[in-house]
PDB file of C-alpha atoms and ligand atoms in Angstrom:
ATOM      1  CA  MET U  56       0.058   0.093  -0.068  1.00  0.00           C
ATOM      2  CA  LEU U  57       1.109   3.533  -0.800  1.00  0.00           C
ATOM      3  CA  LYS U  58       0.951   5.337   2.689  1.00  0.00           C
ATOM      4  CA  ASN U  59       2.526   8.889   1.974  1.00  0.00           C
ATOM      5  CA  ILE U  60       0.755  10.894  -0.094  1.00  0.00           C
ATOM      6  CA  ILE U  61       0.290  14.166  -1.893  1.00  0.00           C
ATOM      7  CA  LEU U  62      -2.954  15.559  -3.066  1.00  0.00           C
ATOM      8  CA  MET U  63      -2.902  18.085  -5.519  1.00  0.00           C
ATOM      9  CA  GLY U  64      -5.263  20.165  -8.014  1.00  0.00           C
ATOM     10  CA  PRO U  65      -6.664  23.565  -8.395  1.00  0.00           C
ATOM     11  CA  PRO U  66      -9.012  24.916  -5.557  1.00  0.00           C
ATOM     12  CA  GLY U  67     -12.387  23.253  -6.613  1.00  0.00           C
ATOM     13  CA  ALA U  68     -11.233  20.157  -7.850  1.00  0.00           C
ATOM     14  CA  GLY U  69     -12.511  18.238  -5.082  1.00  0.00           C
ATOM     15  CA  LYS U  70      -9.263  17.816  -2.936  1.00  0.00           C
ATOM     16  CA  GLY U  71     -11.128  18.192   0.382  1.00  0.00           C
ATOM     17  CA  THR U  72     -13.896  15.830  -0.493  1.00  0.00           C
ATOM     18  CA  GLN U  73     -11.624  13.096  -1.636  1.00  0.00           C
ATOM     19  CA  ALA U  74      -9.125  13.503   1.341  1.00  0.00           C
ATOM     20  CA  LYS U  75     -11.745  13.278   3.874  1.00  0.00           C
ATOM     21  CA  LYS U  76     -13.048   9.944   2.464  1.00  0.00           C
ATOM     22  CA  LEU U  77      -9.387   8.808   1.965  1.00  0.00           C
ATOM     23  CA  VAL U  78      -7.836   9.269   5.334  1.00  0.00           C
ATOM     24  CA  SER U  79     -10.679   7.233   6.807  1.00  0.00           C
ATOM     25  CA  GLU U  80     -10.750   4.615   4.268  1.00  0.00           C
ATOM     26  CA  PHE U  81      -6.807   4.208   5.048  1.00  0.00           C
ATOM     27  CA  ASN U  82      -6.401   5.491   8.492  1.00  0.00           C
ATOM     28  CA  LEU U  83      -3.719   8.377   7.228  1.00  0.00           C
ATOM     29  CA  VAL U  84      -3.477  11.469   8.968  1.00  0.00           C
ATOM     30  CA  HIS U  85      -5.079  14.368   7.229  1.00  0.00           C
ATOM     31  CA  ILE U  86      -2.896  17.334   6.878  1.00  0.00           C
ATOM     32  CA  SER U  87      -4.594  20.212   5.265  1.00  0.00           C
ATOM     33  CA  THR U  88      -2.930  23.661   5.220  1.00  0.00           C
ATOM     34  CA  GLY U  89      -5.608  25.125   4.526  1.00  0.00           C
ATOM     35  CA  ASP U  90      -7.588  23.808   7.530  1.00  0.00           C
ATOM     36  CA  MET U  91      -4.869  24.283  10.041  1.00  0.00           C
ATOM     37  CA  PHE U  92      -4.538  28.067   8.857  1.00  0.00           C
ATOM     38  CA  ARG U  93      -8.846  28.270   9.143  1.00  0.00           C
ATOM     39  CA  ASP U  94      -8.274  26.835  12.639  1.00  0.00           C
ATOM     40  CA  ALA U  95      -5.824  29.087  13.597  1.00  0.00           C
ATOM     41  CA  ILE U  96      -7.693  32.159  12.568  1.00  0.00           C
ATOM     42  CA  LYS U  97     -10.611  30.848  14.346  1.00  0.00           C
ATOM     43  CA  ALA U  98      -8.818  30.348  17.669  1.00  0.00           C
ATOM     44  CA  GLY U  99      -7.581  33.840  17.077  1.00  0.00           C
ATOM     45  CA  THR U 100      -3.823  32.800  17.578  1.00  0.00           C
ATOM     46  CA  GLU U 101      -0.784  34.702  16.067  1.00  0.00           C
ATOM     47  CA  LEU U 102      -0.245  32.617  13.162  1.00  0.00           C
ATOM     48  CA  GLY U 103      -4.063  32.681  12.520  1.00  0.00           C
ATOM     49  CA  LEU U 104      -3.728  36.670  12.508  1.00  0.00           C
ATOM     50  CA  MET U 105      -0.638  36.454  10.336  1.00  0.00           C
ATOM     51  CA  ALA U 106      -2.477  34.297   8.120  1.00  0.00           C
ATOM     52  CA  GLN U 107      -5.999  35.843   7.705  1.00  0.00           C
ATOM     53  CA  SER U 108      -5.093  38.581   5.469  1.00  0.00           C
ATOM     54  CA  TYR U 109      -3.229  36.717   2.593  1.00  0.00           C
ATOM     55  CA  ILE U 110      -6.121  34.224   2.741  1.00  0.00           C
ATOM     56  CA  ASN U 111      -9.190  36.586   2.442  1.00  0.00           C
ATOM     57  CA  ARG U 112      -7.394  38.053  -0.450  1.00  0.00           C
ATOM     58  CA  GLY U 113      -6.617  34.796  -2.169  1.00  0.00           C
ATOM     59  CA  ASP U 114      -2.791  34.878  -1.686  1.00  0.00           C
ATOM     60  CA  LEU U 115      -0.549  32.553  -0.718  1.00  0.00           C
ATOM     61  CA  VAL U 116       1.020  32.506   2.958  1.00  0.00           C
ATOM     62  CA  PRO U 117       4.574  33.017   2.817  1.00  0.00           C
ATOM     63  CA  ASP U 118       6.477  29.658   2.446  1.00  0.00           C
ATOM     64  CA  GLU U 119       8.793  29.700   5.330  1.00  0.00           C
ATOM     65  CA  VAL U 120       5.762  29.837   7.689  1.00  0.00           C
ATOM     66  CA  THR U 121       3.734  27.036   5.899  1.00  0.00           C
ATOM     67  CA  ILE U 122       6.825  24.934   5.645  1.00  0.00           C
ATOM     68  CA  GLY U 123       7.259  25.293   9.418  1.00  0.00           C
ATOM     69  CA  ILE U 124       3.889  23.938  10.336  1.00  0.00           C
ATOM     70  CA  VAL U 125       3.775  21.277   8.358  1.00  0.00           C
ATOM     71  CA  LYS U 126       7.444  20.251   9.279  1.00  0.00           C
ATOM     72  CA  GLU U 127       6.180  20.432  12.898  1.00  0.00           C
ATOM     73  CA  ARG U 128       3.136  18.062  12.005  1.00  0.00           C
ATOM     74  CA  LEU U 129       4.788  15.988   9.834  1.00  0.00           C
ATOM     75  CA  ALA U 130       7.362  14.900  12.710  1.00  0.00           C
ATOM     76  CA  MET U 131       4.438  13.891  14.982  1.00  0.00           C
ATOM     77  CA  GLU U 132       4.299  10.121  15.929  1.00  0.00           C
ATOM     78  CA  ASP U 133       0.707   9.471  14.251  1.00  0.00           C
ATOM     79  CA  CYS U 134       2.263  10.295  10.904  1.00  0.00           C
ATOM     80  CA  ALA U 135       4.374   7.054  10.982  1.00  0.00           C
ATOM     81  CA  SER U 136       1.750   4.910   9.625  1.00  0.00           C
ATOM     82  CA  GLY U 137       1.123   7.345   6.625  1.00  0.00           C
ATOM     83  CA  PHE U 138      -0.336  10.651   6.000  1.00  0.00           C
ATOM     84  CA  LEU U 139      -2.325  12.617   3.244  1.00  0.00           C
ATOM     85  CA  LEU U 140      -1.095  16.082   2.358  1.00  0.00           C
ATOM     86  CA  ASP U 141      -3.819  18.228   1.221  1.00  0.00           C
ATOM     87  CA  GLY U 142      -2.843  21.466  -0.143  1.00  0.00           C
ATOM     88  CA  PHE U 143       0.857  21.307   0.541  1.00  0.00           C
ATOM     89  CA  PRO U 144       3.123  21.784  -1.394  1.00  0.00           C
ATOM     90  CA  ARG U 145       1.664  24.506  -3.390  1.00  0.00           C
ATOM     91  CA  THR U 146       5.346  26.080  -4.624  1.00  0.00           C
ATOM     92  CA  ILE U 147       8.216  24.694  -5.546  1.00  0.00           C
ATOM     93  CA  PRO U 148      10.370  25.811  -2.446  1.00  0.00           C
ATOM     94  CA  GLN U 149       7.819  24.021  -0.205  1.00  0.00           C
ATOM     95  CA  ALA U 150       8.264  21.249  -2.589  1.00  0.00           C
ATOM     96  CA  GLU U 151      12.104  21.072  -1.968  1.00  0.00           C
ATOM     97  CA  ALA U 152      11.621  21.901   1.601  1.00  0.00           C
ATOM     98  CA  LEU U 153       9.250  18.955   1.952  1.00  0.00           C
ATOM     99  CA  GLU U 154      11.603  16.495   0.028  1.00  0.00           C
ATOM    100  CA  LYS U 155      14.637  17.452   2.721  1.00  0.00           C
ATOM    101  CA  ILE U 156      12.112  16.938   5.650  1.00  0.00           C
ATOM    102  CA  GLY U 157      10.760  13.720   4.381  1.00  0.00           C
ATOM    103  CA  GLN U 158      14.702  12.111   4.214  1.00  0.00           C
ATOM    104  CA  GLU U 159      15.719  13.502   7.682  1.00  0.00           C
ATOM    105  CA  ILE U 160      12.377  11.999   9.295  1.00  0.00           C
ATOM    106  CA  SER U 161      12.510   8.855   6.964  1.00  0.00           C
ATOM    107  CA  ARG U 162       9.089   9.520   5.590  1.00  0.00           C
ATOM    108  CA  PRO U 163       9.398   9.820   1.758  1.00  0.00           C
ATOM    109  CA  ILE U 164       6.349  10.647  -0.375  1.00  0.00           C
ATOM    110  CA  ASP U 165       5.232   7.661  -2.061  1.00  0.00           C
ATOM    111  CA  VAL U 166       2.683   9.143  -4.849  1.00  0.00           C
ATOM    112  CA  VAL U 167       1.512  12.493  -5.712  1.00  0.00           C
ATOM    113  CA  ILE U 168      -1.987  12.375  -6.793  1.00  0.00           C
ATOM    114  CA  ASN U 169      -3.330  15.169  -9.279  1.00  0.00           C
ATOM    115  CA  ILE U 170      -6.801  15.776  -9.712  1.00  0.00           C
ATOM    116  CA  ASP U 171      -7.180  17.919 -12.918  1.00  0.00           C
ATOM    117  CA  CYS U 172     -10.433  20.055 -13.862  1.00  0.00           C
ATOM    118  CA  ASP U 173     -11.280  22.974 -16.193  1.00  0.00           C
ATOM    119  CA  LYS U 174     -11.303  26.668 -15.129  1.00  0.00           C
ATOM    120  CA  ASN U 175     -15.410  26.605 -16.001  1.00  0.00           C
ATOM    121  CA  GLU U 176     -16.315  23.939 -13.687  1.00  0.00           C
ATOM    122  CA  LEU U 177     -13.841  24.974 -10.908  1.00  0.00           C
ATOM    123  CA  ILE U 178     -15.665  28.773 -11.074  1.00  0.00           C
ATOM    124  CA  ARG U 179     -19.095  27.035 -10.806  1.00  0.00           C
ATOM    125  CA  ARG U 180     -18.097  24.754  -7.978  1.00  0.00           C
ATOM    126  CA  ILE U 181     -16.560  27.254  -5.631  1.00  0.00           C
ATOM    127  CA  SER U 182     -19.130  30.067  -6.096  1.00  0.00           C
ATOM    128  CA  GLY U 183     -21.751  27.523  -5.053  1.00  0.00           C
ATOM    129  CA  ARG U 184     -19.670  26.015  -2.358  1.00  0.00           C
ATOM    130  CA  ARG U 185     -20.470  25.637   1.317  1.00  0.00           C
ATOM    131  CA  VAL U 186     -18.509  24.293   4.230  1.00  0.00           C
ATOM    132  CA  CYS U 187     -19.210  22.942   7.557  1.00  0.00           C
ATOM    133  CA  LYS U 188     -17.749  25.307  10.143  1.00  0.00           C
ATOM    134  CA  ASN U 189     -17.039  22.376  12.477  1.00  0.00           C
ATOM    135  CA  CYS U 190     -15.297  19.445  10.579  1.00  0.00           C
ATOM    136  CA  GLY U 191     -14.957  20.906   6.869  1.00  0.00           C
ATOM    137  CA  ALA U 192     -16.920  18.757   4.982  1.00  0.00           C
ATOM    138  CA  PRO U 193     -17.705  20.579   1.665  1.00  0.00           C
ATOM    139  CA  TYR U 194     -21.056  20.760   0.162  1.00  0.00           C
ATOM    140  CA  HIS U 195     -22.787  22.672  -2.974  1.00  0.00           C
ATOM    141  CA  VAL U 196     -25.883  24.518  -3.010  1.00  0.00           C
ATOM    142  CA  ASP U 197     -27.012  22.715  -6.203  1.00  0.00           C
ATOM    143  CA  THR U 198     -25.076  19.934  -6.565  1.00  0.00           C
ATOM    144  CA  MET U 199     -24.267  18.454  -3.142  1.00  0.00           C
ATOM    145  CA  LYS U 200     -26.901  19.685  -0.693  1.00  0.00           C
ATOM    146  CA  PRO U 201     -26.923  18.541   2.620  1.00  0.00           C
ATOM    147  CA  LYS U 202     -30.144  16.608   4.162  1.00  0.00           C
ATOM    148  CA  VAL U 203     -31.055  19.638   6.387  1.00  0.00           C
ATOM    149  CA  ASP U 204     -30.569  23.225   4.817  1.00  0.00           C
ATOM    150  CA  GLY U 205     -27.326  24.722   6.069  1.00  0.00           C
ATOM    151  CA  VAL U 206     -26.635  21.869   8.289  1.00  0.00           C
ATOM    152  CA  CYS U 207     -23.918  18.963   8.022  1.00  0.00           C
ATOM    153  CA  ASP U 208     -25.084  15.867   7.579  1.00  0.00           C
ATOM    154  CA  ILE U 209     -21.962  14.382   9.181  1.00  0.00           C
ATOM    155  CA  CYS U 210     -21.531  16.303  12.233  1.00  0.00           C
ATOM    156  CA  GLY U 211     -24.703  18.518  12.494  1.00  0.00           C
ATOM    157  CA  GLY U 212     -22.107  21.681  12.429  1.00  0.00           C
ATOM    158  CA  PRO U 213     -23.422  25.003  10.623  1.00  0.00           C
ATOM    159  CA  LEU U 214     -22.419  25.471   6.772  1.00  0.00           C
ATOM    160  CA  TYR U 215     -21.071  29.182   5.791  1.00  0.00           C
ATOM    161  CA  GLN U 216     -19.471  30.360   2.831  1.00  0.00           C
ATOM    162  CA  ARG U 217     -15.664  30.684   2.939  1.00  0.00           C
ATOM    163  CA  LYS U 218     -14.516  34.535   2.792  1.00  0.00           C
ATOM    164  CA  ASP U 219     -12.060  33.644  -0.156  1.00  0.00           C
ATOM    165  CA  ASP U 220     -14.786  31.844  -2.072  1.00  0.00           C
ATOM    166  CA  ASN U 221     -15.782  34.835  -3.978  1.00  0.00           C
ATOM    167  CA  LYS U 222     -15.106  35.930  -7.582  1.00  0.00           C
ATOM    168  CA  ASP U 223     -12.103  38.172  -6.643  1.00  0.00           C
ATOM    169  CA  ALA U 224     -10.274  36.009  -4.472  1.00  0.00           C
ATOM    170  CA  LEU U 225     -10.671  32.980  -6.756  1.00  0.00           C
ATOM    171  CA  GLU U 226      -9.217  34.693  -9.442  1.00  0.00           C
ATOM    172  CA  VAL U 227      -6.149  35.374  -7.496  1.00  0.00           C
ATOM    173  CA  ARG U 228      -6.211  31.746  -6.104  1.00  0.00           C
ATOM    174  CA  LEU U 229      -6.660  30.268  -9.677  1.00  0.00           C
ATOM    175  CA  GLY U 230      -3.594  32.611 -10.885  1.00  0.00           C
ATOM    176  CA  HIS U 231      -1.503  31.498  -8.100  1.00  0.00           C
ATOM    177  CA  TYR U 232      -2.282  27.930  -9.095  1.00  0.00           C
ATOM    178  CA  VAL U 233      -1.152  28.399 -12.547  1.00  0.00           C
ATOM    179  CA  ASN U 234       1.909  30.336 -11.642  1.00  0.00           C
ATOM    180  CA  GLN U 235       3.290  28.648  -8.758  1.00  0.00           C
ATOM    181  CA  THR U 236       1.571  25.434  -8.323  1.00  0.00           C
ATOM    182  CA  LYS U 237       1.180  24.042 -11.744  1.00  0.00           C
ATOM    183  CA  PRO U 238       5.089  23.776 -12.036  1.00  0.00           C
ATOM    184  CA  LEU U 239       5.222  21.046  -9.292  1.00  0.00           C
ATOM    185  CA  LEU U 240       3.316  18.725 -11.872  1.00  0.00           C
ATOM    186  CA  ASP U 241       6.659  18.525 -13.805  1.00  0.00           C
ATOM    187  CA  TYR U 242       8.605  18.425 -10.507  1.00  0.00           C
ATOM    188  CA  TYR U 243       6.866  15.452  -9.607  1.00  0.00           C
ATOM    189  CA  GLN U 244       6.330  13.791 -13.053  1.00  0.00           C
ATOM    190  CA  ASN U 245      10.220  13.741 -13.540  1.00  0.00           C
ATOM    191  CA  LYS U 246      10.640  11.889 -10.229  1.00  0.00           C
ATOM    192  CA  GLY U 247       8.196   9.296 -11.424  1.00  0.00           C
ATOM    193  CA  LEU U 248       5.689   9.987  -8.648  1.00  0.00           C
ATOM    194  CA  LEU U 249       2.792  11.622 -10.508  1.00  0.00           C
ATOM    195  CA  LYS U 250      -0.532  10.358 -11.288  1.00  0.00           C
ATOM    196  CA  THR U 251      -3.457  12.461 -12.634  1.00  0.00           C
ATOM    197  CA  PHE U 252      -7.041  11.863 -12.687  1.00  0.00           C
ATOM    198  CA  ASP U 253      -9.965  13.698 -14.107  1.00  0.00           C
ATOM    199  CA  GLY U 254     -11.919  15.525 -11.421  1.00  0.00           C
ATOM    200  CA  SER U 255     -14.851  16.144 -13.100  1.00  0.00           C
ATOM    201  CA  ILE U 256     -16.024  12.556 -13.145  1.00  0.00           C
ATOM    202  CA  GLY U 257     -18.340  11.507 -10.459  1.00  0.00           C
ATOM    203  CA  SER U 258     -16.904  11.578  -7.019  1.00  0.00           C
ATOM    204  CA  ASP U 259     -17.485   8.150  -6.071  1.00  0.00           C
ATOM    205  CA  VAL U 260     -16.130   6.896  -9.269  1.00  0.00           C
ATOM    206  CA  LEU U 261     -13.051   8.691  -8.795  1.00  0.00           C
ATOM    207  CA  PHE U 262     -12.856   7.751  -5.163  1.00  0.00           C
ATOM    208  CA  ASP U 263     -12.971   4.258  -6.489  1.00  0.00           C
ATOM    209  CA  ASP U 264     -10.009   4.659  -8.755  1.00  0.00           C
ATOM    210  CA  LEU U 265      -7.957   6.477  -5.972  1.00  0.00           C
ATOM    211  CA  THR U 266      -8.451   3.459  -3.471  1.00  0.00           C
ATOM    212  CA  LYS U 267      -7.164   1.195  -6.140  1.00  0.00           C
ATOM    213  CA  LEU U 268      -4.405   3.536  -6.805  1.00  0.00           C
ATOM    214  CA  ILE U 269      -3.164   3.453  -3.345  1.00  0.00           C
ATOM    215  CA  ARG U 270      -3.981  -0.229  -2.582  1.00  0.00           C
ATOM    216  CA  GLY U 271      -1.454  -0.902  -5.783  1.00  0.00           C
ATOM    217  CA  GLN U 272      -3.973  -2.253  -7.609  1.00  0.00           C
ATOM    218  CA  LYS U 273      -3.585   0.335 -10.638  1.00  0.00           C
TER     219      LYS U 273
HETATM  220  P1  ADP O 124      -8.002  25.593  -1.797  1.00  0.00           P
HETATM  221  O1  ADP O 124      -7.537  24.571  -2.224  1.00  0.00           O
HETATM  222  O2  ADP O 124      -9.806  25.551  -2.147  1.00  0.00           O
HETATM  223  O3  ADP O 124      -7.837  27.147  -2.490  1.00  0.00           O
HETATM  224  P2  ADP O 124      -7.127  25.554   1.105  1.00  0.00           P
HETATM  225  O4  ADP O 124      -8.132  25.510   1.836  1.00  0.00           O
HETATM  226  O5  ADP O 124      -6.087  24.335   0.630  1.00  0.00           O
HETATM  227  O6  ADP O 124      -7.940  26.070  -0.378  1.00  0.00           O
HETATM  228  O7  ADP O 124      -6.229  26.725   1.019  1.00  0.00           O
HETATM  229  C1  ADP O 124      -7.047  28.162   1.360  1.00  0.00           C
HETATM  230  C2  ADP O 124      -5.927  29.135   1.695  1.00  0.00           C
HETATM  231  O8  ADP O 124      -4.892  28.873   2.872  1.00  0.00           O
HETATM  232  C3  ADP O 124      -5.180  29.220   0.212  1.00  0.00           C
HETATM  233  O9  ADP O 124      -5.655  29.952  -0.474  1.00  0.00           O
HETATM  234  C4  ADP O 124      -3.605  29.960   1.206  1.00  0.00           C
HETATM  235  O10 ADP O 124      -4.391  31.185   1.255  1.00  0.00           O
HETATM  236  C5  ADP O 124      -3.607  29.423   2.250  1.00  0.00           C
HETATM  237  N1  ADP O 124      -2.884  28.094   2.256  1.00  0.00           N
HETATM  238  C6  ADP O 124      -3.000  26.756   2.173  1.00  0.00           C
HETATM  239  N2  ADP O 124      -1.966  26.278   1.927  1.00  0.00           N
HETATM  240  C7  ADP O 124      -0.873  26.659   1.502  1.00  0.00           C
HETATM  241  C8  ADP O 124       0.444  26.575   1.190  1.00  0.00           C
HETATM  242  N3  ADP O 124       0.863  25.441   1.147  1.00  0.00           N
HETATM  243  N4  ADP O 124       0.993  27.658   0.831  1.00  0.00           N
HETATM  244  C9  ADP O 124       0.889  28.860   0.957  1.00  0.00           C
HETATM  245  N5  ADP O 124      -0.562  29.116   1.413  1.00  0.00           N
HETATM  246  C10 ADP O 124      -1.512  27.850   1.564  1.00  0.00           C
HETATM  247 ZN1   ZN O 125     -19.449  18.747   9.730  1.00  0.00          ZN
END
């Protein structure tokens, strides 16, 4: 089984949805830098205050900060049995730092899963996205409605629209994706680690394909 996994893709490709299902299927530690920042903002910590302005604009949080929090998390004992990185790395310096960290703690990356999706679909998904304030589970106002309006199916928490899920911030985020994150696809392709999947196929079909890959059946 592949156990140290990076999940990549543009905002809205469905990373969060797949990540939640994969970590519970394979008992992996879910390391979502976006969730870590949002938790820090909610808790009003120094990290949260610092990250907030970047995130609300759609900009990336500076590399040294992001690398620091991931490094700390990856070194924790529970990551020994496998982890899923969701939203990290997003820049070449982050990928290089991750490689070094992986060597230092003997937890190298086994596979990089890239979920691809076209821009119009991304915009449609993100502009209708709602997220559980409590557990982070994603919903969509038209295509992934909760059973009860405004309430999370999984934990009963309230659903809200992320501040960076608006048209302006989204343009900024997609721009950063193209300029800073997309080059990582070549980086991991050259290392023989990249596997690309179509994010516009149904979420269950995609999950099926991903579980086969992780089990080594594909
Ligand atoms: P999405 O994939 O939907 O854009 P995330 O929840 O992964 O959202 O991230 C939200 C925001 O958190 C990003 O737009 C960015 O500001 C910040 N962030 C998350 N991960 C990173 C990272 N690896 N490097 C820099 N900033 C990050
Ligand atoms: Zn929830």
